[in-house]
Short mmCIF file of C-alpha atoms in Angstrom, two decimals:
data_model
loop_
_atom_site.label_atom_id
_atom_site.label_comp_id
_atom_site.label_asym_id
_atom_site.label_seq_id
_atom_site.Cartn_x
_atom_site.Cartn_y
_atom_site.Cartn_z
CA MET A 1 -60.66 27.36 -4.68
CA ASN A 2 -62.68 30.24 -3.24
CA PRO A 3 -63.12 30.56 0.56
CA PHE A 4 -66.75 29.36 0.53
CA LEU A 5 -65.86 26.17 -1.32
CA SER A 6 -62.86 25.59 0.96
CA ILE A 7 -65.12 25.83 3.99
CA ALA A 8 -67.65 23.52 2.37
CA ARG A 9 -64.94 20.97 1.63
CA ARG A 10 -63.57 21.06 5.18
CA LEU A 11 -67.09 20.68 6.61
CA THR A 12 -67.87 17.75 4.33
CA ARG A 13 -64.63 16.01 5.21
CA SER A 14 -65.30 16.55 8.91
CA LEU A 15 -68.81 15.11 8.64
CA ALA A 16 -67.46 12.12 6.71
CA ALA A 17 -64.66 11.49 9.20
CA SER A 18 -67.14 11.51 12.10
CA GLY A 19 -69.55 9.17 10.28
CA LEU A 20 -72.39 11.70 10.20
CA ILE A 21 -72.73 11.29 6.44
CA SER A 22 -72.08 8.19 4.38
CA PRO A 23 -68.92 7.78 2.27
CA LEU A 24 -71.07 7.90 -0.88
CA SER A 25 -72.75 11.15 0.17
CA ALA A 26 -69.39 12.63 1.06
CA ALA A 27 -67.90 11.57 -2.27
CA ARG A 28 -70.76 13.15 -4.21
CA LEU A 29 -70.54 16.39 -2.22
CA LEU A 30 -66.75 16.61 -2.55
CA HIS A 31 -67.04 15.99 -6.30
CA ARG A 32 -69.59 18.81 -6.56
CA ILE A 33 -67.29 21.15 -4.64
CA GLN A 34 -64.09 20.21 -6.49
CA ILE A 35 -65.36 19.63 -10.03
CA GLY A 36 -68.33 22.00 -10.04
CA ARG A 37 -71.12 19.53 -10.84
CA TRP A 38 -72.78 16.46 -9.37
CA PRO A 39 -71.41 13.12 -10.57
CA ASP A 40 -73.76 10.90 -12.57
CA LEU A 41 -73.20 7.49 -11.04
CA MET A 42 -76.14 5.79 -12.74
CA ASN A 43 -74.79 6.66 -16.19
CA PRO A 44 -71.10 7.37 -15.55
CA ALA A 45 -69.16 8.80 -18.45
CA ASP A 46 -65.84 10.36 -17.51
CA LEU A 47 -63.01 8.73 -15.58
CA ASN A 48 -63.99 10.26 -12.24
CA GLU A 49 -67.54 8.95 -12.51
CA LYS A 50 -66.43 5.49 -13.64
CA ILE A 51 -64.03 5.23 -10.69
CA MET A 52 -66.75 6.30 -8.26
CA ARG A 53 -69.15 3.78 -9.77
CA LEU A 54 -66.60 1.03 -9.19
CA GLU A 55 -65.78 2.32 -5.72
CA PHE A 56 -69.33 2.36 -4.37
CA PHE A 57 -71.16 -0.26 -6.40
CA THR A 58 -68.66 -3.12 -6.78
CA ASP A 59 -66.53 -5.30 -4.53
CA THR A 60 -63.35 -3.35 -3.73
CA SER A 61 -61.80 -5.74 -1.23
CA ASP A 62 -58.87 -6.20 -3.63
CA TRP A 63 -58.40 -2.43 -3.67
CA THR A 64 -57.85 -2.49 0.09
CA LEU A 65 -55.14 -5.13 -0.17
CA LEU A 66 -53.39 -3.51 -3.11
CA ALA A 67 -53.52 0.02 -1.71
CA ASP A 68 -51.73 -1.29 1.40
CA LYS A 69 -48.06 -0.51 0.79
CA PHE A 70 -46.97 -3.73 2.49
CA GLU A 71 -49.65 -6.18 1.32
CA VAL A 72 -49.26 -5.08 -2.30
CA ARG A 73 -45.72 -6.45 -2.25
CA LYS A 74 -47.18 -9.98 -2.02
CA PHE A 75 -49.35 -9.30 -5.07
CA VAL A 76 -46.39 -7.99 -7.09
CA GLU A 77 -44.44 -11.12 -6.20
CA SER A 78 -47.40 -13.36 -7.09
CA ARG A 79 -47.36 -11.91 -10.61
CA GLY A 80 -43.71 -12.74 -11.05
CA LEU A 81 -42.38 -9.22 -10.53
CA GLY A 82 -40.71 -9.47 -7.15
CA HIS A 83 -37.50 -8.18 -8.74
CA ILE A 84 -38.98 -4.67 -9.16
CA LEU A 85 -39.87 -4.26 -5.48
CA VAL A 86 -37.91 -1.69 -3.50
CA PRO A 87 -35.85 -3.54 -0.84
CA LEU A 88 -37.69 -3.62 2.50
CA PHE A 89 -35.84 -2.88 5.76
CA GLY A 90 -38.63 -3.21 8.31
CA LEU A 91 -42.34 -3.46 9.14
CA TRP A 92 -43.86 -2.25 12.42
CA ASP A 93 -47.35 -2.04 13.87
CA LYS A 94 -46.54 1.04 15.95
CA ALA A 95 -44.05 3.87 15.79
CA ASP A 96 -42.56 3.04 19.20
CA GLN A 97 -41.46 -0.33 17.79
CA ILE A 98 -39.18 1.22 15.14
CA ASP A 99 -35.57 0.17 15.74
CA PHE A 100 -33.60 2.95 14.12
CA ASN A 101 -30.33 1.21 15.03
CA SER A 102 -31.21 -1.63 12.66
CA LEU A 103 -31.78 0.74 9.74
CA PRO A 104 -29.08 1.94 7.34
CA GLY A 105 -28.03 5.55 7.13
CA GLN A 106 -30.54 6.25 4.36
CA PHE A 107 -34.11 5.00 4.16
CA ALA A 108 -37.69 5.99 3.36
CA LEU A 109 -40.23 5.65 6.17
CA LYS A 110 -43.85 5.27 5.02
CA ALA A 111 -47.32 4.64 6.39
CA THR A 112 -48.95 1.64 4.74
CA ASN A 113 -52.47 3.07 4.67
CA GLY A 114 -52.36 6.35 2.81
CA TYR A 115 -50.42 8.69 0.58
CA ALA A 116 -48.24 11.74 1.22
CA GLN A 117 -47.17 10.03 4.46
CA VAL A 118 -43.49 9.52 3.87
CA ILE A 119 -40.25 10.72 5.43
CA LEU A 120 -37.08 10.58 3.36
CA VAL A 121 -34.06 10.13 5.62
CA ARG A 122 -30.81 10.87 3.80
CA ASN A 123 -28.53 10.62 6.83
CA LYS A 124 -30.09 9.32 10.01
CA HIS A 125 -27.14 10.62 12.05
CA ASP A 126 -28.18 14.17 11.14
CA GLU A 127 -31.86 13.61 11.96
CA ASN A 128 -33.94 13.95 15.10
CA LEU A 129 -35.08 10.34 15.13
CA GLU A 130 -37.49 10.81 18.01
CA ALA A 131 -39.20 13.63 16.12
CA ILE A 132 -39.53 11.27 13.17
CA ARG A 133 -41.03 8.66 15.50
CA ARG A 134 -43.58 11.19 16.82
CA ARG A 135 -44.54 12.20 13.30
CA ALA A 136 -45.00 8.56 12.30
CA ALA A 137 -47.11 7.94 15.40
CA LYS A 138 -49.53 10.65 14.24
CA TRP A 139 -50.06 8.75 10.98
CA ALA A 140 -51.20 5.68 12.89
CA ARG A 141 -53.76 7.71 14.84
CA LYS A 142 -55.47 8.95 11.68
CA SER A 143 -58.31 7.04 10.07
CA PHE A 144 -57.15 7.63 6.53
CA GLY A 145 -59.77 7.41 3.84
CA LYS A 146 -62.89 8.35 5.80
CA ALA A 147 -62.58 12.11 5.42
CA GLY A 148 -61.71 11.85 1.74
CA ALA A 149 -64.52 9.38 1.02
CA GLU A 150 -62.21 6.56 -0.06
CA PRO A 151 -63.55 3.65 2.01
CA HIS A 152 -61.04 1.10 0.73
CA TYR A 153 -58.25 3.09 2.40
CA ALA A 154 -60.19 3.27 5.66
CA ARG A 155 -60.15 -0.54 5.84
CA ILE A 156 -56.33 -0.74 5.79
CA CYS A 157 -54.64 -1.49 9.10
CA PRO A 158 -52.17 1.40 9.64
CA ARG A 159 -48.60 0.15 9.89
CA LEU A 160 -45.15 1.50 9.09
CA ILE A 161 -42.50 0.30 6.68
CA ALA A 162 -38.95 1.35 5.91
CA GLU A 163 -37.62 0.87 2.40
CA GLU A 164 -34.43 1.60 0.56
CA LEU A 165 -34.18 5.26 -0.39
CA LEU A 166 -34.23 5.48 -4.16
CA SER A 167 -31.99 8.10 -5.69
CA PRO A 168 -30.96 8.41 -9.34
CA THR A 169 -27.30 8.89 -10.15
CA SER A 170 -28.17 10.72 -13.36
CA ARG A 171 -31.17 12.23 -15.10
CA PRO A 172 -31.74 14.18 -18.31
CA ASP A 173 -31.29 17.93 -17.81
CA SER A 174 -34.89 18.51 -18.93
CA LEU A 175 -36.08 16.75 -15.77
CA ASN A 176 -33.59 18.29 -13.38
CA ALA A 177 -34.40 21.95 -13.91
CA HIS A 178 -35.56 23.76 -10.79
CA ALA A 179 -35.80 20.55 -8.76
CA PRO A 180 -33.50 19.11 -6.08
CA ALA A 181 -31.20 16.47 -7.54
CA GLU A 182 -32.64 13.77 -5.26
CA MET A 183 -36.21 14.26 -6.53
CA LEU A 184 -37.49 11.25 -8.42
CA VAL A 185 -39.55 11.46 -11.58
CA ASP A 186 -42.86 9.61 -11.17
CA TYR A 187 -44.10 7.59 -14.12
CA LYS A 188 -47.79 6.87 -13.54
CA PHE A 189 -49.21 4.39 -16.03
CA LEU A 190 -52.95 4.67 -16.70
CA CYS A 191 -54.04 1.08 -17.26
CA PHE A 192 -57.26 -0.49 -18.48
CA ASP A 193 -57.51 -4.24 -17.78
CA GLY A 194 -53.92 -4.97 -18.65
CA LYS A 195 -53.51 -2.23 -21.24
CA PRO A 196 -51.24 0.69 -20.23
CA LEU A 197 -52.32 3.36 -22.70
CA TYR A 198 -51.00 6.60 -21.20
CA CYS A 199 -48.28 7.72 -18.84
CA LEU A 200 -48.80 10.68 -16.51
CA ILE A 201 -45.41 12.14 -15.60
CA CYS A 202 -44.76 14.12 -12.44
CA SER A 203 -41.50 16.02 -12.81
CA ARG A 204 -39.68 19.15 -11.65
CA ARG A 205 -41.22 19.07 -8.20
CA ASP A 206 -41.11 22.39 -6.39
CA PRO A 207 -38.40 22.21 -3.70
CA VAL A 208 -40.75 23.81 -1.14
CA THR A 209 -44.26 22.58 -1.94
CA PHE A 210 -43.17 19.39 -3.77
CA HIS A 211 -45.92 20.03 -6.31
CA PRO A 212 -44.87 18.63 -9.69
CA LEU A 213 -45.36 19.72 -13.24
CA LEU A 214 -47.62 17.31 -15.10
CA SER A 215 -47.53 15.98 -18.63
CA VAL A 216 -49.12 13.02 -20.43
CA TYR A 217 -47.63 10.76 -23.09
CA SER A 218 -49.37 8.08 -25.12
CA LEU A 219 -48.07 4.52 -25.12
CA PRO A 220 -46.15 2.82 -26.56
CA ASP A 221 -45.17 5.55 -29.03
CA TRP A 222 -44.37 8.15 -26.33
CA LYS A 223 -46.14 11.08 -27.97
CA LYS A 224 -47.12 14.05 -25.84
CA ILE A 225 -50.88 14.49 -25.41
CA ASP A 226 -52.66 17.82 -24.94
CA ALA A 227 -54.44 16.65 -21.81
CA ILE A 228 -53.40 18.88 -18.90
CA ILE A 229 -55.38 21.96 -17.88
CA PRO A 230 -52.76 24.72 -18.08
CA ARG A 231 -51.81 26.02 -14.64
CA ASP A 232 -48.05 25.92 -14.80
CA ALA A 233 -45.67 25.65 -17.71
CA GLU A 234 -45.48 22.04 -18.85
CA PRO A 235 -42.02 20.53 -19.23
CA GLU A 236 -40.89 20.27 -22.83
CA ASN A 237 -39.82 17.10 -24.62
CA ILE A 238 -39.50 14.70 -21.73
CA PRO A 239 -37.50 11.75 -23.05
CA ALA A 240 -38.85 8.25 -22.67
CA PRO A 241 -37.35 6.44 -19.68
CA LYS A 242 -34.57 4.02 -20.49
CA ALA A 243 -36.66 1.06 -19.38
CA LEU A 244 -39.94 2.12 -21.00
CA GLY A 245 -40.55 -1.25 -22.65
CA GLU A 246 -40.06 -3.12 -19.39
CA MET A 247 -42.19 -0.59 -17.51
CA ILE A 248 -45.07 -1.04 -19.96
CA SER A 249 -44.77 -4.81 -19.58
CA CYS A 250 -44.80 -4.61 -15.78
CA ALA A 251 -47.78 -2.24 -15.76
CA SER A 252 -49.65 -4.60 -18.09
CA VAL A 253 -49.03 -7.62 -15.86
CA LEU A 254 -50.02 -5.79 -12.66
CA SER A 255 -53.17 -4.16 -14.07
CA LYS A 256 -54.66 -7.26 -15.70
CA GLY A 257 -58.14 -7.94 -14.37
CA PHE A 258 -58.87 -4.40 -13.18
CA PRO A 259 -61.11 -2.08 -15.26
CA PHE A 260 -58.85 0.81 -14.27
CA VAL A 261 -55.79 1.22 -12.10
CA ARG A 262 -52.85 3.58 -12.11
CA VAL A 263 -49.55 1.75 -11.74
CA ASP A 264 -46.73 3.96 -10.48
CA LEU A 265 -43.19 2.99 -11.43
CA TYR A 266 -39.71 4.49 -11.26
CA ASP A 267 -36.79 4.24 -13.66
CA ILE A 268 -33.52 4.52 -11.77
CA ASP A 269 -30.77 4.57 -14.38
CA GLY A 270 -32.55 1.94 -16.42
CA LYS A 271 -33.72 -0.27 -13.52
CA VAL A 272 -37.47 -0.47 -12.89
CA TYR A 273 -38.87 -0.11 -9.37
CA PHE A 274 -42.46 -0.50 -8.23
CA GLY A 275 -44.12 2.47 -6.53
CA GLU A 276 -47.77 1.71 -5.84
CA MET A 277 -51.14 0.87 -7.36
CA THR A 278 -53.78 3.58 -7.16
CA PHE A 279 -57.44 2.88 -7.90
CA THR A 280 -58.78 6.33 -7.02
CA PRO A 281 -56.36 8.98 -8.31
CA ALA A 282 -57.09 12.34 -6.69
CA ALA A 283 -59.89 10.51 -4.78
CA ALA A 284 -61.83 10.31 -8.09
CA ARG A 285 -61.87 14.10 -8.24
CA ILE A 286 -59.25 14.60 -10.93
CA ASP A 287 -59.26 18.27 -11.93
CA TYR A 288 -55.95 18.49 -13.79
CA PHE A 289 -57.07 16.64 -16.93
CA LYS A 290 -59.06 18.46 -19.60
CA PRO A 291 -62.74 17.42 -19.70
CA ASP A 292 -62.49 15.79 -23.12
CA PHE A 293 -59.54 13.70 -22.00
CA LEU A 294 -61.41 12.64 -18.85
CA LEU A 295 -64.30 11.54 -21.06
CA HIS A 296 -61.94 9.65 -23.33
CA LEU A 297 -60.38 7.86 -20.36
CA GLY A 298 -63.85 7.08 -19.03
CA SER A 299 -64.78 5.45 -22.34
CA LEU A 300 -61.88 3.05 -21.87
CA VAL A 301 -63.16 1.79 -18.51
CA LYS A 302 -65.43 -1.17 -19.27
CA ILE A 303 -67.89 -1.81 -16.44
CA SER A 304 -71.33 -3.38 -16.13
CA LEU A 305 -74.13 -0.95 -15.26
#
């Protein structure tokens, strides 16, 4: 992104965070900056536009509950899938309430109200736990969702959870290359009212930036789709996860009743674990899919105009 557009994005996010412009205005401006054109929300066509139409012109109270990393656990259980939840070690309203003594040596600490707010603790005895507490306290002070024009996130009460740290004991070599052994492969199922039709895979995360390589496979046949705008070399011949059939079934159950949702799952040596449900991938400013694929995905989102 050129410097002018970066400044424009920062300014827009600042105005949105302060409430000087509405979330809808901010979303439209950020789409124009990121994608290069204004979104058509009266006649939405591609996936970004369909998501924005749902976000600003329908009831998204369920989105708020299901984007909350603690509350969503109740929903997963209500659909009979409590067995795929990652074991929970603790829930706290504030960082100063965290009892590190009660936690095992390894755990993942997360904020419940956003994304990219996670600390992976592999050995708490080697960590500066008070520094972790201070970092977690900063999460709680942020009003996540306002700056990025995702109002359903802004309505989530910020809390903290600790979960079991997932770590595979083995992975195919094609997914291990150039990535730390503890990095998980993310299987992100693109679902349309109970129909998981594609899987976006995030693999080979950079050990410094944690940016992944992306690839898309159709379901259930697991055929690679030419859908990613080339920026980095795509991984070749990613094998289907051992538990693909179960993962598709879980994604179908969880996504039923929603025009579109991305269901994130993990396969740890053949056992399925739930990650999260995302209604606004990339804040409805997806720029890594090719335009024709975005249009195709948009055609699968059935909404009333």
